[in-house]
Structures are given as structure tokens and as C-alpha cells.
Tab-separated table of C-alpha atoms in Angstrom:
chain	number	residue	atom	x	y	z
X	60	MET	CA	-51.255	14.766	-15.826
X	61	THR	CA	-47.925	16.132	-17.089
X	62	GLN	CA	-48.102	19.801	-18.078
X	63	GLN	CA	-45.621	21.367	-20.508
X	64	VAL	CA	-44.038	24.706	-19.625
X	65	LEU	CA	-42.849	26.987	-22.412
X	66	LEU	CA	-40.204	29.540	-21.361
X	67	THR	CA	-39.463	32.535	-23.583
X	68	SER	CA	-37.063	34.553	-21.407
X	69	LEU	CA	-34.472	34.265	-18.646
X	70	ARG	CA	-36.819	36.086	-16.296
X	71	GLU	CA	-39.425	33.365	-16.775
X	72	LEU	CA	-36.722	30.717	-16.201
X	73	ALA	CA	-35.734	32.377	-12.899
X	74	GLY	CA	-39.353	32.427	-11.824
X	75	VAL	CA	-39.771	28.735	-12.513
X	76	ARG	CA	-36.503	28.018	-10.682
X	77	ASP	CA	-37.730	29.856	-7.583
X	78	LEU	CA	-41.072	28.085	-7.781
X	79	PHE	CA	-39.484	24.650	-7.813
X	80	ALA	CA	-36.971	25.633	-5.123
X	81	GLU	CA	-39.898	26.346	-2.800
X	82	ALA	CA	-41.695	23.138	-3.739
X	83	GLY	CA	-38.679	20.858	-3.134
X	84	PRO	CA	-37.083	18.220	-5.394
X	85	VAL	CA	-38.904	17.547	-8.634
X	86	PRO	CA	-39.792	13.911	-9.424
X	87	ARG	CA	-38.002	12.584	-12.495
X	88	ALA	CA	-41.321	11.994	-14.278
X	89	ARG	CA	-42.257	15.666	-13.897
X	90	ALA	CA	-38.896	17.213	-14.767
X	91	LEU	CA	-38.796	19.986	-17.345
X	92	VAL	CA	-38.151	18.775	-20.885
X	93	PRO	CA	-37.197	20.887	-23.897
X	94	VAL	CA	-40.088	21.894	-26.134
X	95	ILE	CA	-39.383	21.638	-29.851
X	96	ARG	CA	-41.035	24.538	-31.647
X	97	GLY	CA	-40.404	23.179	-35.103
X	98	SER	CA	-38.548	20.583	-37.133
X	99	GLY	CA	-38.252	22.241	-40.504
X	100	PRO	CA	-35.088	22.711	-42.577
X	101	GLU	CA	-34.163	25.980	-40.849
X	102	GLU	CA	-34.400	24.494	-37.350
X	103	LEU	CA	-32.458	21.385	-38.354
X	104	GLU	CA	-29.760	23.479	-40.023
X	105	ALA	CA	-29.459	25.626	-36.868
X	106	LEU	CA	-29.092	22.476	-34.819
X	107	ALA	CA	-26.411	21.134	-37.173
X	108	GLN	CA	-24.483	24.403	-36.997
X	109	ALA	CA	-24.620	24.424	-33.206
X	110	ALA	CA	-23.386	20.829	-33.168
X	111	ARG	CA	-20.534	21.705	-35.531
X	112	ARG	CA	-19.532	24.632	-33.336
X	113	ALA	CA	-19.546	22.453	-30.228
X	114	LEU	CA	-17.505	19.765	-31.946
X	115	GLY	CA	-15.075	22.331	-33.300
X	116	GLU	CA	-14.608	23.811	-29.833
X	117	LEU	CA	-14.037	20.343	-28.402
X	118	ALA	CA	-11.430	19.581	-31.093
X	119	ALA	CA	-9.634	22.826	-30.303
X	120	LEU	CA	-9.631	22.024	-26.593
X	121	LEU	CA	-8.269	18.547	-27.268
X	122	ALA	CA	-5.558	19.929	-29.520
X	123	ALA	CA	-4.514	22.533	-26.933
X	124	ASP	CA	-4.435	19.949	-24.174
X	125	GLY	CA	-2.469	17.546	-26.364
X	126	GLU	CA	0.092	20.244	-27.141
X	127	ARG	CA	0.493	21.032	-23.456
X	128	ARG	CA	0.968	17.340	-22.657
X	129	ARG	CA	3.598	17.022	-25.396
X	130	GLU	CA	5.465	19.994	-23.909
X	131	ALA	CA	5.294	18.369	-20.472
X	132	GLU	CA	6.572	15.086	-21.910
X	133	GLN	CA	9.482	16.924	-23.528
X	134	GLY	CA	10.245	18.504	-20.155
X	135	LEU	CA	10.102	15.063	-18.566
X	136	ASP	CA	12.545	13.717	-21.158
X	137	ARG	CA	14.874	16.619	-20.350
X	138	LEU	CA	14.530	15.839	-16.623
X	139	ARG	CA	15.530	12.223	-17.190
X	140	ALA	CA	18.499	13.230	-19.330
X	141	VAL	CA	19.671	15.778	-16.749
X	142	ARG	CA	19.376	13.274	-13.909
X	143	ALA	CA	21.286	10.651	-15.909
X	144	GLU	CA	24.070	13.121	-16.742
X	145	ALA	CA	24.309	14.265	-13.117
X	146	ALA	CA	24.584	10.653	-11.965
X	147	ARG	CA	27.279	9.971	-14.601
X	148	LEU	CA	29.280	12.984	-13.427
X	149	ARG	CA	29.019	11.841	-9.813
X	150	ARG	CA	30.461	8.474	-10.838
X	151	VAL	CA	33.262	10.178	-12.787
X	152	ALA	CA	34.023	12.377	-9.772
X	153	ALA	CA	34.238	9.304	-7.547
X	154	GLU	CA	36.602	7.569	-9.971
X	155	LEU	CA	38.780	10.689	-10.236
X	156	ASP	CA	38.829	11.051	-6.458
X	157	GLU	CA	40.046	7.465	-6.147
X	158	ALA	CA	42.704	8.122	-8.807
X	159	SER	CA	43.830	11.268	-6.967
X	160	HIS	CA	44.304	9.339	-3.725
X	161	ARG	CA	46.203	6.545	-5.474
X	162	ALA	CA	48.441	9.033	-7.276
X	163	GLY	CA	49.106	10.862	-3.996
X	164	ALA	CA	50.059	7.585	-2.321
X	165	LEU	CA	52.401	6.772	-5.217
X	166	ALA	CA	54.009	10.211	-4.994
X	167	GLU	CA	54.914	9.521	-1.375
X	168	SER	CA	56.153	5.967	-1.863
X	169	ALA	CA	57.737	5.961	-5.359
X	170	PHE	CA	61.328	4.740	-5.561
X	171	GLU	CA	61.971	6.753	-8.700
X	172	PRO	CA	61.971	10.532	-7.901
X	173	ALA	CA	60.733	11.421	-11.398
X	174	SER	CA	57.824	9.014	-11.061
X	175	GLY	CA	57.006	10.528	-7.691
X	176	ARG	CA	56.918	14.056	-9.109
X	177	ARG	CA	54.775	12.930	-12.023
X	178	ALA	CA	52.372	11.126	-9.689
X	179	GLU	CA	52.080	14.263	-7.577
X	180	SER	CA	51.135	16.254	-10.689
X	181	VAL	CA	48.560	13.619	-11.671
X	182	ALA	CA	47.070	13.746	-8.165
X	183	ALA	CA	46.690	17.538	-8.357
X	184	THR	CA	45.121	17.373	-11.830
X	185	ALA	CA	42.687	14.637	-10.752
X	186	GLY	CA	41.728	16.686	-7.696
X	187	ARG	CA	40.894	19.708	-9.853
X	188	LEU	CA	38.832	17.519	-12.177
X	189	VAL	CA	36.947	16.125	-9.197
X	190	ASN	CA	35.899	19.633	-8.210
X	191	ARG	CA	34.813	20.473	-11.748
X	192	ALA	CA	32.803	17.261	-12.136
X	193	GLU	CA	31.073	17.769	-8.800
X	194	ALA	CA	30.259	21.403	-9.640
X	195	HIS	CA	28.695	20.375	-12.967
X	196	ALA	CA	26.766	17.581	-11.257
X	197	ALA	CA	25.449	19.987	-8.626
X	198	ALA	CA	24.280	22.420	-11.317
X	199	LEU	CA	22.483	19.632	-13.174
X	200	GLU	CA	20.867	18.414	-9.979
X	201	ARG	CA	19.518	21.907	-9.315
X	202	GLU	CA	18.116	22.003	-12.835
X	203	ALA	CA	16.512	18.596	-12.318
X	204	ALA	CA	14.928	19.733	-9.059
X	205	ALA	CA	13.496	22.803	-10.782
X	206	LEU	CA	12.086	20.717	-13.651
X	207	ALA	CA	10.548	18.179	-11.275
X	208	GLY	CA	8.818	21.021	-9.427
X	209	GLN	CA	7.040	22.319	-12.528
X	210	GLY	CA	3.311	21.616	-12.358
X	211	ASP	CA	2.800	19.658	-15.571
X	212	ILE	CA	6.016	17.646	-15.184
X	213	ALA	CA	5.194	16.916	-11.555
X	214	ARG	CA	1.791	15.641	-12.706
X	215	LEU	CA	3.382	13.305	-15.248
X	216	LEU	CA	5.777	12.017	-12.588
X	217	ALA	CA	2.845	11.371	-10.261
X	218	GLU	CA	1.037	9.506	-13.057
X	219	GLU	CA	4.103	7.365	-13.662
X	220	ARG	CA	4.455	6.578	-9.963
X	221	ALA	CA	0.780	5.655	-9.749
X	222	HIS	CA	1.079	3.448	-12.837
X	223	THR	CA	4.186	1.730	-11.455
X	224	GLU	CA	2.598	1.245	-8.054
X	225	GLY	CA	-0.593	-0.091	-9.657
X	226	ALA	CA	1.381	-2.592	-11.731
X	227	ARG	CA	3.291	-3.727	-8.650
X	228	MET	CA	0.073	-4.166	-6.653
X	229	ARG	CA	-1.502	-6.083	-9.541
X	230	GLU	CA	1.472	-8.478	-9.560
X	231	GLU	CA	1.227	-8.959	-5.801
X	232	LEU	CA	-2.506	-9.677	-6.052
X	233	GLU	CA	-1.815	-12.277	-8.752
X	234	LEU	CA	0.865	-13.820	-6.545
X	235	ALA	CA	-1.536	-13.866	-3.567
X	236	GLY	CA	-4.060	-15.707	-5.736
X	237	GLU	CA	-1.400	-18.243	-6.705
X	238	HIS	CA	-0.522	-18.750	-3.030
X	239	LEU	CA	-4.183	-19.408	-2.211
X	240	ASP	CA	-4.476	-21.851	-5.118
X	241	GLY	CA	-1.384	-23.660	-3.855
X	242	GLY	CA	-2.551	-23.843	-0.229
X	243	ARG	CA	0.025	-21.296	1.000
X	244	ASN	CA	-2.431	-19.271	3.037
X	245	SER	CA	0.111	-17.598	5.325
X	246	GLU	CA	2.026	-16.194	2.329
X	247	ALA	CA	-1.219	-14.934	0.792
X	248	ARG	CA	-2.224	-13.322	4.088
X	249	ARG	CA	1.136	-11.589	4.358
X	250	LEU	CA	0.806	-10.087	0.868
X	251	LEU	CA	-2.802	-9.002	1.336
X	252	SER	CA	-2.036	-7.421	4.692
X	253	SER	CA	0.803	-5.417	3.138
X	254	LEU	CA	-1.642	-4.122	0.502
X	255	GLU	CA	-4.440	-3.294	2.963
X	256	LYS	CA	-3.598	0.397	3.413
X	257	LYS	CA	-2.494	1.041	-0.182
X	258	ILE	CA	-5.242	-0.587	-2.212
X	259	SER	CA	-7.508	2.483	-1.971
X	260	SER	CA	-5.079	4.299	-4.298
X	261	ALA	CA	-5.995	1.802	-7.054
X	262	PRO	CA	-9.827	1.696	-7.268
X	263	ASP	CA	-9.717	-0.680	-10.243
X	264	LEU	CA	-8.034	-3.299	-8.030
X	265	GLU	CA	-10.266	-2.991	-4.960
X	266	LEU	CA	-12.739	-5.648	-6.169
X	267	THR	CA	-9.919	-8.141	-6.845
X	268	PHE	CA	-8.434	-7.399	-3.441
X	269	ALA	CA	-11.793	-7.874	-1.687
X	270	THR	CA	-12.358	-11.189	-3.494
X	271	LEU	CA	-8.926	-12.519	-2.525
X	272	ARG	CA	-9.401	-11.317	1.063
X	273	ARG	CA	-12.671	-13.238	1.292
X	274	ARG	CA	-10.991	-16.335	-0.140
X	275	GLU	CA	-8.141	-16.023	2.329
X	276	GLN	CA	-10.534	-15.661	5.260
X	277	GLN	CA	-12.567	-18.647	4.099
X	278	VAL	CA	-9.424	-20.780	3.873
X	279	ASN	CA	-8.318	-19.485	7.255
X	280	THR	CA	-11.692	-20.308	8.788
X	281	ARG	CA	-11.662	-23.854	7.423
X	282	ALA	CA	-8.120	-24.402	8.708
X	283	ALA	CA	-9.072	-23.071	12.152
X	284	GLU	CA	-12.143	-25.310	12.291
X	285	ALA	CA	-10.024	-28.345	11.394
X	286	ALA	CA	-7.443	-27.424	14.053
X	287	LEU	CA	-10.193	-27.032	16.658
X	288	ARG	CA	-11.710	-30.433	15.841
X	289	GLU	CA	-8.343	-32.156	16.132
X	290	ALA	CA	-7.400	-30.256	19.295
X	291	ARG	CA	-10.661	-31.236	20.969
X	292	ARG	CA	-9.899	-34.854	20.155
X	293	LEU	CA	-6.371	-34.620	21.606
X	294	HIS	CA	-6.536	-32.165	24.486
X	295	ARG	CA	-7.216	-34.756	27.192
X	296	ARG	CA	-4.589	-37.325	26.234
X	297	GLU	CA	-2.076	-35.109	24.375
X	298	PRO	CA	-2.538	-31.530	25.583
X	299	ALA	CA	0.866	-30.411	24.284
X	300	ARG	CA	-0.022	-31.571	20.770
X	301	ALA	CA	-3.419	-29.864	20.989
X	302	ILE	CA	-1.730	-26.615	22.060
X	303	GLU	CA	0.684	-26.857	19.130
X	304	LEU	CA	-2.212	-27.183	16.681
X	305	LEU	CA	-4.102	-24.237	18.169
X	306	GLU	CA	-1.027	-21.988	18.311
X	307	ALA	CA	-0.633	-22.417	14.547
X	308	ALA	CA	-4.194	-21.192	13.917
X	309	GLU	CA	-4.653	-17.613	12.727
X	310	LEU	CA	-7.362	-15.979	14.833
X	311	GLU	CA	-7.477	-12.641	13.019
X	312	GLY	CA	-10.644	-12.297	10.944
X	313	LEU	CA	-12.284	-15.445	12.319
X	314	PRO	CA	-15.966	-15.453	13.313
X	315	GLU	CA	-16.252	-14.430	16.950
X	316	GLU	CA	-17.794	-17.719	18.100
X	317	LEU	CA	-15.076	-19.808	16.431
X	318	ALA	CA	-12.326	-17.635	17.939
X	319	ARG	CA	-13.913	-18.028	21.378
X	320	HIS	CA	-14.015	-21.833	21.067
X	321	LEU	CA	-10.382	-21.922	19.905
X	322	TYR	CA	-9.257	-19.833	22.851
X	323	GLY	CA	-11.275	-21.899	25.316
X	324	CYS	CA	-9.873	-25.187	24.012
X	325	TRP	CA	-6.314	-23.793	24.126
X	326	LEU	CA	-6.738	-22.617	27.726
X	327	THR	CA	-8.194	-25.980	28.777
X	328	ALA	CA	-5.274	-27.812	27.161
X	329	CYS	CA	-2.796	-25.509	28.962
X	330	ARG	CA	-4.427	-26.346	32.303
X	331	ARG	CA	-3.963	-30.056	31.572
X	332	LEU	CA	-0.184	-29.550	31.436
X	333	ASP	CA	-0.210	-29.279	35.278
X	334	LEU	CA	2.242	-26.385	35.290
X	335	LEU	CA	3.464	-25.314	38.718
X	336	ALA	CA	2.439	-21.751	39.730
X	337	ALA	CA	1.457	-20.885	36.160
X	338	ILE	CA	-0.510	-17.731	35.343
X	339	HIS	CA	-2.885	-16.794	32.549
X	340	TYR	CA	-2.426	-13.333	31.030
X	341	ARG	CA	-5.237	-12.159	28.759
X	342	ALA	CA	-4.395	-9.245	26.470
X	343	GLY	CA	-7.793	-8.988	24.782
X	344	PHE	CA	-10.357	-11.035	22.908
X	345	GLY	CA	-8.670	-14.138	21.476
X	346	ARG	CA	-5.246	-13.047	22.709
X	347	GLY	CA	-3.473	-14.417	25.744
X	348	ALA	CA	-0.514	-16.300	27.170
X	349	VAL	CA	0.325	-18.863	29.834
X	350	LEU	CA	3.537	-18.219	31.774
X	351	VAL	CA	5.486	-19.790	34.626
X	352	PRO	CA	7.888	-18.148	37.136
X	353	ALA	CA	11.548	-18.048	36.032
X	354	ALA	CA	14.636	-18.151	38.272
X	355	ASP	CA	15.410	-14.468	37.608
X	356	GLY	CA	12.075	-13.289	39.036
X	357	ARG	CA	10.419	-12.746	35.666
X	358	TRP	CA	7.697	-14.790	33.949
X	359	GLU	CA	8.480	-17.156	31.077
X	360	VAL	CA	6.053	-17.843	28.239
X	361	ILE	CA	4.993	-21.459	27.893
X	362	SER	CA	2.346	-20.863	25.222
X	363	ALA	CA	0.640	-17.881	23.616
X	364	LEU	CA	-2.346	-17.470	21.316
X	365	GLY	CA	-3.020	-14.451	19.135
X	366	LEU	CA	0.075	-12.592	20.380
X	367	ARG	CA	2.822	-12.122	17.802
X	368	ARG	CA	6.406	-12.500	18.998
X	369	TRP	CA	5.326	-14.080	22.308
X	370	GLU	CA	7.247	-17.237	21.484
X	371	PRO	CA	7.842	-19.902	24.200
X	372	GLY	CA	10.821	-18.997	26.358
X	373	ARG	CA	10.408	-15.244	26.146
X	374	ARG	CA	10.390	-13.561	29.556
X	375	PHE	CA	8.492	-10.582	30.931
X	376	ALA	CA	8.770	-8.517	34.092
X	377	PRO	CA	5.822	-8.887	36.522
X	378	GLN	CA	4.752	-5.253	36.018
X	379	ALA	CA	4.227	-5.976	32.325
X	380	LEU	CA	1.592	-8.604	33.129
X	381	ARG	CA	-0.870	-6.653	35.237
X	382	GLY	CA	-4.212	-8.400	35.432
X	383	ALA	CA	-2.757	-11.906	35.085
X	384	ARG	CA	-4.497	-14.619	37.127
X	385	PRO	CA	-3.489	-18.087	38.343
X	386	LEU	CA	-3.998	-20.664	35.614
X	387	ALA	CA	-5.594	-23.297	37.827
């Protein structure tokens, strides 16, 4: 049976708190609920006044926060203007510096002495203007750095960066979906892999990312299964063709059993090539290479599975292939 508790002082509240602290967590059904002593006009008016005070306080807080945001936005506008002016002055300084050099060259090579003297004067004037423009630009850049370091402005800049990055990631997710719809699984995988470490910064996109990743893995699995079926059909009569099919399969993210069958079929097909003195180097689960001795004493890759940049023809020193065994 649920029992009501009526508290009339803070001391009684502390006692009840200590009592429940000793007893452990309170079930939701037995939690304390407020007891209404009355519902007459006076009580209702008191409630309305309390509500108006709370709403008034909230409105004041919102107004103060809005004013502070407007001030930060004005500071951000000033930051943008200062940065733009500093960049403009840097461009002007570069143009004046170029003019100074050209005028100096003319002063040295002019056929007309008067033109040479005038060019020398122009070169000196342009040089002085370069120094002035660069000094003004440096002062503006210091001001911009100070503005960007202010707490509220820095927060707005971080919000803008997050918004821009979120929009960019959303576009890339849409593009990955289009790649999957068009059968371009490798392009979709490349985009999703590039987003893997950054998607946590955009919680609203994590579900979309996870859905596309599952789609990509499903497509990848179906492609690998098809490649395995065809390679099994070909590996006795056309081992080179079977190897080519299996090399194109993407093993990352595949079910363990499927990856094991792919690797086993690839290794069997490599053995059917009857390579002289070939070795099998295994770098880990689903990753390995078959190599033959080269004339320079190194080992040359004939085929590799699950190893990026181990293209046929690449050579490795023997000490880089510790643990390799004869292929036969």
C-alpha cells in the first residue's frame, strides 16, 4: 500500500532523505509525490504568481543571452572585416613590391637619363608604400588574432566550423549512397572509410552512416561470394583468371568464414601456377602474398590478397619476409 508523507520543514526533509539513502534506491511507484493541501482561489493565485515569476525570469535570461550572442556576432563581423582588410593590404603590398622591382630595373636600363631618374624615384616611393602596407596588415592581423581568441567569438567560430563540417559530411554521405545505388561500391567504401573517424562529431549523422556502412558491407559480401563461386569454377583450368577475380575482392569487413574460403581458394589457385621456388608469406588473417626469387636476390610479388600496395612485380628483401614458407 502506498503511504503519503507530509513534510512541513527542511529538517523533516533531511530526515526522509537520510532514511531513503540507507534503504537504497526508491522504486518509481513509491517515489515521493507532492501533496496538495488545497485548491481554492488563494492557492491557485499563488501558483499562477509563481508561474509568472518563473516565466519572467526565463524571459530575462533569454534576453540577456540573446544580447550576449548579438555582441559576439558583431565581434565576429568585425573579425571578418579585419581579416579581409589585412588580406587586401597584403595583396597591395605584393603589387607595390613588384612595381618597385620593375621600376628599379627600369632605372638601371633606361636609355633616357630623365626616365631613369624618375623610375628610381618611383621605386623608392613604392618601397616605402610596401613597408606601410605590410605594417598596417600586421597590425590588423594582430587585432584579428585577439578577436578570434575571445571566448564568445571563438565559440561562434567553432559552431561555424562544426556546421560547415556537418554539411560537408552530409554531402559525402549522400554521394556514398548514390555510389551504392549505382553499383560503385569501391567509391562508396572510400568515402565511408574517410568519414569513419570523424562521424562521431556529428551525432545526427551517425545513424545514416551506420545504415550506409551496412549496405556497403552487404554489397561487398555479395560481390565476394560471387567472386568465390566463379573462382572455384575456374581455379583448376584457369588458375590465373581465378586469382585475378579473388584479388579484386575486398576482404575487409567480410564474415570470417567467407574470408577464410576466399583465401584458401586463392592459395590453391596460386599453387596451380607451378611457380618455381615460390614462397607463401602470410601477414595475418586474410592477408598474404606469393613471391618468386628475383635475379637481384630479392623476392618478387606474383600475387597478393588483402595487402594494399603489394602489386605484382614489387620486390622485397628476404629479411622483410620472415616466416615465409615454400608454396608447394
